[in-house]
Short mmCIF file of C-alpha atoms in Angstrom, two decimals:
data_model
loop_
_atom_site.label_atom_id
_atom_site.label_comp_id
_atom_site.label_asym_id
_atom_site.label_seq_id
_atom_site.Cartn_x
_atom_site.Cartn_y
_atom_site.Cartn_z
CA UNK A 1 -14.12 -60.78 31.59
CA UNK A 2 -13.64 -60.24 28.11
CA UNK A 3 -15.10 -57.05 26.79
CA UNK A 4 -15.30 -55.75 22.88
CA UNK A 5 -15.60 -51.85 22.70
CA UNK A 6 -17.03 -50.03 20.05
CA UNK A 7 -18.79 -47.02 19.16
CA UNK A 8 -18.04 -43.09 19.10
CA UNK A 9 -19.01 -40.06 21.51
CA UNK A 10 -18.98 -37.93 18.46
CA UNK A 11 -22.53 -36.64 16.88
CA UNK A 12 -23.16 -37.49 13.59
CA UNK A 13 -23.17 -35.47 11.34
CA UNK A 14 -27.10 -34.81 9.66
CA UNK A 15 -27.43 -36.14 5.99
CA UNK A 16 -27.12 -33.56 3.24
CA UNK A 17 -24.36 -32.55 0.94
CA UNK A 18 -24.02 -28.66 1.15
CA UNK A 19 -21.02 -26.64 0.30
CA UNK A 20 -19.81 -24.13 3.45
CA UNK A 21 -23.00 -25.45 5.27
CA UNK A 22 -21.07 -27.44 7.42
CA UNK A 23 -22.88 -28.54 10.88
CA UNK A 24 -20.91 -27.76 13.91
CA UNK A 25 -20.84 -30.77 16.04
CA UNK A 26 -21.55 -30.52 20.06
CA UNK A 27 -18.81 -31.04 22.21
CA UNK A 28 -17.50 -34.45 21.40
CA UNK A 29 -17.34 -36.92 24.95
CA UNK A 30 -14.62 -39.86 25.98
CA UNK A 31 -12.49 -41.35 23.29
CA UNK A 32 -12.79 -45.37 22.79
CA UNK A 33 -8.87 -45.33 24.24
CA UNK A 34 -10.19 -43.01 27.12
CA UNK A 35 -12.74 -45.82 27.98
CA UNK A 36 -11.04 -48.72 27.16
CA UNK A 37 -8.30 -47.58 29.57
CA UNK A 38 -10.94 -46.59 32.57
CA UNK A 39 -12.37 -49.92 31.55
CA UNK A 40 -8.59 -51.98 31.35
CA UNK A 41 -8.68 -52.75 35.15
CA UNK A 42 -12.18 -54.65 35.63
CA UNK A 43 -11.51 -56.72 31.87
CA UNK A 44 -9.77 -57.65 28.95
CA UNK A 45 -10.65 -54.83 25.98
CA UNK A 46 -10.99 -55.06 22.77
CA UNK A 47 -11.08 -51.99 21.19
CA UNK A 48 -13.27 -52.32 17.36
CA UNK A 49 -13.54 -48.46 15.77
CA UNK A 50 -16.25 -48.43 13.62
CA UNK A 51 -17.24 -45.29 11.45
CA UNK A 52 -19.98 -44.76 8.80
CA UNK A 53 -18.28 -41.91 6.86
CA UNK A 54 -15.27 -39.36 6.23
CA UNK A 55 -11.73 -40.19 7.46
CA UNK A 56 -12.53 -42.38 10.28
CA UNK A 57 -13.73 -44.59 8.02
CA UNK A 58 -10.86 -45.38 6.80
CA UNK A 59 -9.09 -44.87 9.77
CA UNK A 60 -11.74 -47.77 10.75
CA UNK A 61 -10.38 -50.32 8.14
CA UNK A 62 -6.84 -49.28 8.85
CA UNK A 63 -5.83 -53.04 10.86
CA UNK A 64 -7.04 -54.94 7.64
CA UNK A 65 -6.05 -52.19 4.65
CA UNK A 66 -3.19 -50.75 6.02
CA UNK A 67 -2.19 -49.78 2.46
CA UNK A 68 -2.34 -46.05 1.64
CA UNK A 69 -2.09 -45.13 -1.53
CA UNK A 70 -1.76 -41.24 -2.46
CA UNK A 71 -2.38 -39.59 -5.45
CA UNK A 72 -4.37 -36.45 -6.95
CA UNK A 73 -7.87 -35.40 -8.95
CA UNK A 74 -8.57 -32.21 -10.50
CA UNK A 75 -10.78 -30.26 -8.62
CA UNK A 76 -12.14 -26.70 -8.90
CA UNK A 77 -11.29 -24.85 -12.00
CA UNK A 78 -8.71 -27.54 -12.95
CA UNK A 79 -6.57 -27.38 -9.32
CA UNK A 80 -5.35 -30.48 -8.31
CA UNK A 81 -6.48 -32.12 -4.97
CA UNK A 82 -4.64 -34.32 -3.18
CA UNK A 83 -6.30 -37.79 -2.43
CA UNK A 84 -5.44 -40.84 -0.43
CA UNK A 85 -7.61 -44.27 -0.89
CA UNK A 86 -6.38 -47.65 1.38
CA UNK A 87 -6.28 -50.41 -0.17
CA UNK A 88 -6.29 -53.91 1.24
CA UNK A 89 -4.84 -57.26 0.36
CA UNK A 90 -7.04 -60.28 -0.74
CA UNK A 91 -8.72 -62.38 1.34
CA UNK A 92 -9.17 -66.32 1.48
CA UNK A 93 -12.83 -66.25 0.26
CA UNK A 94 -12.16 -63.70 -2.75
CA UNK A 95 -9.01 -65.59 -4.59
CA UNK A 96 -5.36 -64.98 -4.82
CA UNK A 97 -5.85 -61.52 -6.88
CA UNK A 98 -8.59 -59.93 -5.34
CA UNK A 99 -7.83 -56.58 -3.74
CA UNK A 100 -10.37 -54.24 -2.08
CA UNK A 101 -9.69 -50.12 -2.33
CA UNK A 102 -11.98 -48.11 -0.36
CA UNK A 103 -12.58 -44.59 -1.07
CA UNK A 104 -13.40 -41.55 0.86
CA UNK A 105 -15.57 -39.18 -0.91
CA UNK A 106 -14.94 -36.17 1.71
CA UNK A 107 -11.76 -35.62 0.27
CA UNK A 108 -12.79 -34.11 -3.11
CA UNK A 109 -14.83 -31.00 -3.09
CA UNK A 110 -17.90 -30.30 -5.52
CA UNK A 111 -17.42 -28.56 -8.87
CA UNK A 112 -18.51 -26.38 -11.29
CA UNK A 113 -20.74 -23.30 -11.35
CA UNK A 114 -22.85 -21.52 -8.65
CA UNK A 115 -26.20 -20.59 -10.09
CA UNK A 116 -28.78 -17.78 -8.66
CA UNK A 117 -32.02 -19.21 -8.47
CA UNK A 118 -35.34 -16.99 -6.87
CA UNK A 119 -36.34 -17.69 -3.66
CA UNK A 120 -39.76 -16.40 -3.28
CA UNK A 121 -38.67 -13.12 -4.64
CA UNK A 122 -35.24 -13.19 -3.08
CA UNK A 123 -32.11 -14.31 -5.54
CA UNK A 124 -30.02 -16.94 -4.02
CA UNK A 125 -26.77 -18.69 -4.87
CA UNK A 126 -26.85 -22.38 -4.78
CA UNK A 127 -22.81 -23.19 -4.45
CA UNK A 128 -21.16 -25.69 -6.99
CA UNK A 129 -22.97 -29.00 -6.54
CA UNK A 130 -21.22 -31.62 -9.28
CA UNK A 131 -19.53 -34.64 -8.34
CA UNK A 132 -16.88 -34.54 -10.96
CA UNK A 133 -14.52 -35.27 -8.80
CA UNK A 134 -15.81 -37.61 -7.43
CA UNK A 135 -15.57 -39.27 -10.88
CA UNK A 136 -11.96 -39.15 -10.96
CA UNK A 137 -11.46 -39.93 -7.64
CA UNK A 138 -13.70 -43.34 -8.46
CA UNK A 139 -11.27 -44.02 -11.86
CA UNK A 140 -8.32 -43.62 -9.34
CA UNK A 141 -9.50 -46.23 -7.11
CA UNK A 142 -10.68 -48.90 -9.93
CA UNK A 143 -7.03 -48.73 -11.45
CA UNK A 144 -5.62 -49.30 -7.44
CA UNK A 145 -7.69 -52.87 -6.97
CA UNK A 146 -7.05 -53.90 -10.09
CA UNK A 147 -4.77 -56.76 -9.99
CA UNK A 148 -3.81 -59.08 -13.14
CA UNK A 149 -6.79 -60.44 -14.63
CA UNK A 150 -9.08 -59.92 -11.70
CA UNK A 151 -10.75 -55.82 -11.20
CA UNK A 152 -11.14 -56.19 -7.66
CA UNK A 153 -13.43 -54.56 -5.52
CA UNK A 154 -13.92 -50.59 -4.71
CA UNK A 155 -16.11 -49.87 -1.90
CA UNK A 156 -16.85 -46.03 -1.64
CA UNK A 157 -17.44 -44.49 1.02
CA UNK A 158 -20.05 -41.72 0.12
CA UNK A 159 -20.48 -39.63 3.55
CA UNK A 160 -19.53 -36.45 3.89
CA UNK A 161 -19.78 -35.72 0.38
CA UNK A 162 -20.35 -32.00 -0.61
CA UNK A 163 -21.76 -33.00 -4.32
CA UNK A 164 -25.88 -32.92 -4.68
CA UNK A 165 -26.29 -33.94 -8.47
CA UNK A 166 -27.68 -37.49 -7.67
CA UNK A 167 -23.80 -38.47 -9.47
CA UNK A 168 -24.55 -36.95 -12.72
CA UNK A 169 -21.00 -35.37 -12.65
CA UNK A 170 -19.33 -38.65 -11.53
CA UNK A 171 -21.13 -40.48 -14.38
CA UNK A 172 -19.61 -38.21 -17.00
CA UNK A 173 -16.31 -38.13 -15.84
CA UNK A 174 -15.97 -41.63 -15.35
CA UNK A 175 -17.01 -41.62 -19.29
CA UNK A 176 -14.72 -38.75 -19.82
CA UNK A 177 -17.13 -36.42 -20.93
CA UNK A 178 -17.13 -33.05 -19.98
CA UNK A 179 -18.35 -31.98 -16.85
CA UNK A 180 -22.08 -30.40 -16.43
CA UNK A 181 -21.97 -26.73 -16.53
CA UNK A 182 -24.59 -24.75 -14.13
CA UNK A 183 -26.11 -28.17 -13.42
CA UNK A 184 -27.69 -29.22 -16.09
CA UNK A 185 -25.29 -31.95 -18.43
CA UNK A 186 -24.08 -31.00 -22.06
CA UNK A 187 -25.36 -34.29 -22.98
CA UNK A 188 -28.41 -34.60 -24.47
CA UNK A 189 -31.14 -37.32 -22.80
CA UNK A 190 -30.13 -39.95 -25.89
CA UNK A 191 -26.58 -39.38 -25.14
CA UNK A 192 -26.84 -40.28 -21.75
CA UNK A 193 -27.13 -43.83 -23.07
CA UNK A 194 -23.37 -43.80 -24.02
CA UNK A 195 -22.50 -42.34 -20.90
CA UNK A 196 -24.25 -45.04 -19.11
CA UNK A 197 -22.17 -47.62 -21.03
CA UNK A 198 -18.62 -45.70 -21.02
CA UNK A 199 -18.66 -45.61 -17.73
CA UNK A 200 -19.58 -48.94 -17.02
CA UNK A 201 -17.10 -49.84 -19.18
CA UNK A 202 -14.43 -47.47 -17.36
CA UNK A 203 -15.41 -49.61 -14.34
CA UNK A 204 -13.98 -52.54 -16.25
CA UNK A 205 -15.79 -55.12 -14.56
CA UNK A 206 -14.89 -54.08 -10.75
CA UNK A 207 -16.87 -54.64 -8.02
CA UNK A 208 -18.21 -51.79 -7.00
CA UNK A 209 -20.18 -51.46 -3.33
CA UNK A 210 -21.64 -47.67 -2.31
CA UNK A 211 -21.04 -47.70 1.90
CA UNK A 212 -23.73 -44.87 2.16
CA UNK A 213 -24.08 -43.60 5.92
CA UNK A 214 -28.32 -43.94 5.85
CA UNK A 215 -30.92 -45.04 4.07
CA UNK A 216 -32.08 -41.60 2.01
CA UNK A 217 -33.90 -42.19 -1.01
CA UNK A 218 -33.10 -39.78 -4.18
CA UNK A 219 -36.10 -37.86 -4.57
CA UNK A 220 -39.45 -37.07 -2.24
CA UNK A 221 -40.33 -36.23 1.17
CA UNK A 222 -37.36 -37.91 2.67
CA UNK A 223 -35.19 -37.33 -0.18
CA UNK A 224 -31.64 -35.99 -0.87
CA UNK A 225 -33.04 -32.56 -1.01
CA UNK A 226 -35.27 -32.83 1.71
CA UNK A 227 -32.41 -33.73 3.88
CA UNK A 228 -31.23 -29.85 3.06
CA UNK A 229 -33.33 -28.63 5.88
CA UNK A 230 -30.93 -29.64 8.49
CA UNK A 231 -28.81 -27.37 6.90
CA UNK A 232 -30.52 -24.48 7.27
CA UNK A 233 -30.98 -24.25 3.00
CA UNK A 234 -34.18 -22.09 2.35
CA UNK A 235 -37.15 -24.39 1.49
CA UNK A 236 -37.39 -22.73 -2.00
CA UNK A 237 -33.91 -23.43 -2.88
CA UNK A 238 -34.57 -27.40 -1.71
CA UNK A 239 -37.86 -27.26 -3.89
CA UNK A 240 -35.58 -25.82 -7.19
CA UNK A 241 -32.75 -28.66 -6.45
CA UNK A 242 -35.55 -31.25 -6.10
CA UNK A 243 -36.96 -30.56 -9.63
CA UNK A 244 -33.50 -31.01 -11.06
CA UNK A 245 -32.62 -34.13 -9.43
CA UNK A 246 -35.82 -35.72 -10.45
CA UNK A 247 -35.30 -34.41 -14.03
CA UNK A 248 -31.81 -35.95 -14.31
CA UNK A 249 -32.56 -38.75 -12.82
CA UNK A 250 -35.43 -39.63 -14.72
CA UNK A 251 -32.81 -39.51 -17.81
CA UNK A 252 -30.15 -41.31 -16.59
CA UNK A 253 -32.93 -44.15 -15.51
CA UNK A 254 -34.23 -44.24 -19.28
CA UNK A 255 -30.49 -44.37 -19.97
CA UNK A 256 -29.70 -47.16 -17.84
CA UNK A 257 -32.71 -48.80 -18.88
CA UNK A 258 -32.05 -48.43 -22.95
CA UNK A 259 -28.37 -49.22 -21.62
CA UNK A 260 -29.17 -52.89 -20.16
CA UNK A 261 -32.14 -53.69 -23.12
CA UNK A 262 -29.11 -53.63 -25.56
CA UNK A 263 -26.69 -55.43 -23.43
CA UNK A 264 -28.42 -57.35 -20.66
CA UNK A 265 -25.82 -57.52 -18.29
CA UNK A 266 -23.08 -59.22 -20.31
CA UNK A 267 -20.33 -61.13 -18.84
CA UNK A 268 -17.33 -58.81 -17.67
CA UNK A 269 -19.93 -55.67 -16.99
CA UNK A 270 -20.35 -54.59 -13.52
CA UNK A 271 -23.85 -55.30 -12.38
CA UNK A 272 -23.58 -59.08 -11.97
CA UNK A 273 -25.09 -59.54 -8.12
CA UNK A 274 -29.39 -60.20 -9.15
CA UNK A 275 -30.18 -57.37 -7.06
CA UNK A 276 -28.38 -54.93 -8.88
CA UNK A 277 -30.45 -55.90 -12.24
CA UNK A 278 -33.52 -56.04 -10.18
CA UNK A 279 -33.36 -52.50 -9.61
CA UNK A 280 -32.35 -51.10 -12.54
CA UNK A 281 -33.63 -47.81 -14.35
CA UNK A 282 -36.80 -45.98 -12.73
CA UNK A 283 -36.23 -48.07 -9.29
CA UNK A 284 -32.73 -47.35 -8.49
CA UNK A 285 -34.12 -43.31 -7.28
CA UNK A 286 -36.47 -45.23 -3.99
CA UNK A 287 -33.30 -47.47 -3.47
CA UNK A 288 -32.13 -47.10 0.24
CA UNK A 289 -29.20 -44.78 0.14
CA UNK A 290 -29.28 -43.91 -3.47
CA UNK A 291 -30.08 -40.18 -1.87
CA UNK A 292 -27.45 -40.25 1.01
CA UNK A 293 -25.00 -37.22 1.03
CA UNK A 294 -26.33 -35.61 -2.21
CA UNK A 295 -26.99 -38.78 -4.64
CA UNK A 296 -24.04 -40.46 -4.92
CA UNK A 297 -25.70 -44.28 -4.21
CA UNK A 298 -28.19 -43.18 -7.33
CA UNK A 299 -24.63 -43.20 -9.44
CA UNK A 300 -23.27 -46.32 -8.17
CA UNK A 301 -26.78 -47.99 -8.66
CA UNK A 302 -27.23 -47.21 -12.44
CA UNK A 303 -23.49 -48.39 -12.83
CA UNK A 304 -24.98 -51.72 -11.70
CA UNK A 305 -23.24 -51.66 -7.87
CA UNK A 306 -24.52 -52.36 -4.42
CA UNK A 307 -25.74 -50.13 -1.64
CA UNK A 308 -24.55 -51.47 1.27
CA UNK A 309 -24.81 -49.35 4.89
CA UNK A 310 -21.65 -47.96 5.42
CA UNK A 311 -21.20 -49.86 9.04
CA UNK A 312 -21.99 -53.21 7.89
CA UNK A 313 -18.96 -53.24 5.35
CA UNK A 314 -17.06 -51.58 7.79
CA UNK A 315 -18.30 -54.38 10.21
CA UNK A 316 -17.65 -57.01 8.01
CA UNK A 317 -14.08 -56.24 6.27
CA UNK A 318 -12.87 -55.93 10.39
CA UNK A 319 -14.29 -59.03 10.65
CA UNK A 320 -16.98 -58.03 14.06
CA UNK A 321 -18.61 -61.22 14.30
CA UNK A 322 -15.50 -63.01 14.70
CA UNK A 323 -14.23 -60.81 17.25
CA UNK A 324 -17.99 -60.77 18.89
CA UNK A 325 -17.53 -64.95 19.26
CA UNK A 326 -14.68 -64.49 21.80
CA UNK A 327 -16.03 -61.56 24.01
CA UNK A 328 -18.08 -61.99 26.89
CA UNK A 329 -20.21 -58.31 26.87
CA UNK A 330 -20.51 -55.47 24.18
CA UNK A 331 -20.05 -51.91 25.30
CA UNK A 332 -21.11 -49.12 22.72
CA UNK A 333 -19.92 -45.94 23.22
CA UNK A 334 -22.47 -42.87 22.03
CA UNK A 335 -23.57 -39.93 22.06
CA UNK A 336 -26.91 -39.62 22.37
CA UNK A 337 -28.82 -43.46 22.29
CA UNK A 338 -32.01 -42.27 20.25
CA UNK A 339 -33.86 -42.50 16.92
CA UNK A 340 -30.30 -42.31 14.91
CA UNK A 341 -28.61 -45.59 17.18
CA UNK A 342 -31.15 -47.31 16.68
CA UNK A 343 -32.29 -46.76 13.75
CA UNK A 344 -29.02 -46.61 11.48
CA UNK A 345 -26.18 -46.16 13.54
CA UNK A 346 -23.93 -48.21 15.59
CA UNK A 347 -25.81 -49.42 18.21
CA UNK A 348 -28.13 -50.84 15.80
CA UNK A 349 -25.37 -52.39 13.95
CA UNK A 350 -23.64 -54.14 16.49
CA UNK A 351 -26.47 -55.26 18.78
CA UNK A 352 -27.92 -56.99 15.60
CA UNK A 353 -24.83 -59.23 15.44
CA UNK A 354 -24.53 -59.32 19.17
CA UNK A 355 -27.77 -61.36 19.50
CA UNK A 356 -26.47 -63.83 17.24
CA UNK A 357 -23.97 -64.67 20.16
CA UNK A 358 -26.81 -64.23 22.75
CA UNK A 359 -24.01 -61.27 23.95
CA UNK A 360 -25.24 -58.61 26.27
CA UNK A 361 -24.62 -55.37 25.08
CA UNK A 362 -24.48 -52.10 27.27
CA UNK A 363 -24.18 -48.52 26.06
CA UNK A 364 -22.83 -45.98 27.68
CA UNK A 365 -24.13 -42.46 26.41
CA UNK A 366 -23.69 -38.80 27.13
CA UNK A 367 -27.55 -38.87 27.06
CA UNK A 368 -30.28 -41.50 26.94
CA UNK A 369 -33.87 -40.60 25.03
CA UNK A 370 -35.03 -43.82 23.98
CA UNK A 371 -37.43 -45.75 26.82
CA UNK A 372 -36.99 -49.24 28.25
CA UNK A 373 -39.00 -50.22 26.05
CA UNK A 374 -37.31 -49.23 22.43
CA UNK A 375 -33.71 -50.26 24.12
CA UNK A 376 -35.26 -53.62 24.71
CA UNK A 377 -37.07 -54.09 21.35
CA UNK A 378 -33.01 -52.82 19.98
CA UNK A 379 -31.67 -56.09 22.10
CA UNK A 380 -29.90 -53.72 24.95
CA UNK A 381 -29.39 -55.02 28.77
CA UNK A 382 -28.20 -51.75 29.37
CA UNK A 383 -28.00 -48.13 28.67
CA UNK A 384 -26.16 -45.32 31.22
CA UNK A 385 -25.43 -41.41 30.59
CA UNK A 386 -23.46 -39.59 32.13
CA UNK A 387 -24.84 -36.29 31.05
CA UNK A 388 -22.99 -33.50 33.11
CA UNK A 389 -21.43 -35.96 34.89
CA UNK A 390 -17.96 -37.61 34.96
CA UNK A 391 -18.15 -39.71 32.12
CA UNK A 392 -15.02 -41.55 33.49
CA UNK A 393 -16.87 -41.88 37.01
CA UNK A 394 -20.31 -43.33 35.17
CA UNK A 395 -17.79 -46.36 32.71
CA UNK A 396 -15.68 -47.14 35.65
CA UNK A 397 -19.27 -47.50 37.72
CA UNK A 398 -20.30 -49.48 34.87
CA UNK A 399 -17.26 -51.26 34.63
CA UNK A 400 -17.72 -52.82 37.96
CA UNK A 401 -21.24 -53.79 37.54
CA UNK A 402 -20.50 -56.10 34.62
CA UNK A 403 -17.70 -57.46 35.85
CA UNK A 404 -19.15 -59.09 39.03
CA UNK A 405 -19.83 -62.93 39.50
#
């Protein structure tokens, strides 16, 4: 029997860029090598690491991009910070020059100024918040892919970002304007028009693909800000970053839209794929993901790139389906299987392609919310926890089951 493994024991982390907020994950469960060996004697395993954010991303994408490319951004008060992007060779469907360089946002901190802002009556410091550095980090990347005539492609990878300017700060420095100082830009709301186009420009015609880990919109109920809660940040506080993401991004739509009237979408600007031009200006703040991790999709959009979920390019640059066609079940390693697997996450990812092979696909679990029902609406034949079990004991159990016949 011939079984593809994928999947990760390890909670995700809750949406919501917040500096020294950081969620402290529950105990993590089996590795994919701890299973894959408990699973070694009943099958063939294929072991397929897939991650939606933060190093294991790119640890993810290390078989196809084994390229690592090191180099540094300035940071907080003009520091340097030490950054590493992989890069990966072309492929047979994107021409002799193409490259790919995939960035990991995680790596740069946010920048500039704390501000106090009144919490029902209490003051409260809102921590640095600009994606500046993400900016450079971006400019890095574009000059990496970049081969001869052709710009390549730069996928980045916005989870686990720490930034919550809806990109504002990534905009500017990609336009090399200075950064945004206590939030609000130095750039006045016509101004943002040249901004808009300098940093297109600065893209010089890559491809450019935001892999955001869910499908947050910018602004309202289930916005960026809203996502703050799981974060323990004070409603008020939410409310005050709310208002001034909505305010900057209703100028850098009118930017981007004043921006495309005067150059529709020349030849040589990045923006080319339809769906990209479809959503310009006041729709790219309800695109899924343009609110993920702080805003950072909302920059990539009004540059005129893609938001694509963060596991389906992972998915697809390891080449999963082709992998899926010679495997004879799908095991998915979780955490918990509940609204997040199926909703966004892995299991929902690979069960999707699964079908396609008519593959069954079991999950193994620490714990198991979702009914019969909802795993067989998600395409499951299976789904086993081992909750304060032996999670060895449960896959090995497992293991035998499937491999009967």
């Amino acid at each position: 029997m011939r079984v593809l493994l994928t999947g990760s024991a390890v909670p995700p982390p809750p949406d919501g860029a917040w500096p020294g907020r950081d969620v402290v994950p529950t105990a993590a469960g089996p590795s994919l090598a701890d299973v894959a060996s408990w699973w070694s004697a009943h099958g063939a395993v294929d072991t397929v690491p897939l991650a939606a954010s933060g190093p294991a991303l790119l640890d993810a994408l290390a078989p196809v991009a084994p390229e690592v490319l090191a180099g540094v951004v300035p940071g907080p008060g003009g520091a340097e910070v030490p950054v590493a992007v992989r890069r990966r060779a072309s492929s047979s469907r994107e021409g002799a020059q193409a490259r790919t360089v995939v960035v990991d946002v995680s790596q740069v901190p946010a920048t500039g100024e704390a501000v106090v802002v009144d919490a029902d009556g209490t003051p409260t410091t809102v921590p640095a918040r600009s994606s500046t550095a993400v900016g450079h980090l971006l400019a890095l990347a574009v000059d990496a892919a970049r081969a001869g005539t052709d710009p390549g492609r730069v996928v980045l990878a916005t989870g686990g970002s720490t930034s919550h300017d809806g990109g504002l700060g990534a905009l500017l420095a990609l336009a090399g304007e200075p950064p945004a100082s206590g939030g609000a830009p130095d750039v006045t709301p016509a101004g943002l028009v040249d901004v808009v186009r300098a940093a297109r420009a600065a893209l010089g015609g890559s491809h450019l693909v935001a892999a955001v880990a869910s499908d947050v919109p910018l602004l309202g109920l289930h916005g960026a800000s809203a996502t703050l809660d799981a974060r323990g940040v004070d409603p008020l506080v939410a409310q005050h970053l709310e208002r001034a993401l909505g305010a900057g991004a209703h100028d850098v739509a009118a930017a981007v839209d004043r921006a495309d009237a005067a150059r529709p979408w020349a030849p040589g600007t990045v923006g080319r794929d339809p769906l990209a031009r479809a959503t310009a200006g006041r729709r790219v703040a309800g695109l899924p993901g343009a609110g993920s991790w702080g805003g950072l999709g909302f920059a990539v959009a009004a540059l005129g790139g893609r938001l694509v979920p963060a596991l389906r390019v992972v998915a697809d640059d390891v080449g999963l389906d082709a992998r899926l066609a010679a495997a004879d079940v799908v095991v998915v390693l979780a955490d918990e299987l509940g609204a997040h697997e199926l909703g966004e996450g892995t299991v929902r990812e690979v069960s999707g392609r699964a079908a396609r092979h008519a593959l069954p696909v079991v999950v193994v679990a620490r714990a198991v919310v979702a009914g019969r029902r909802e795993q067989a609406a998600a395409g499951l034949s299976g789904a086993y926890a081992w909750g304060d079990g032996d999670p060895r004991d449960l896959v090995e159990r497992v293991a035998r089951t499937w491999s009967r016949g």
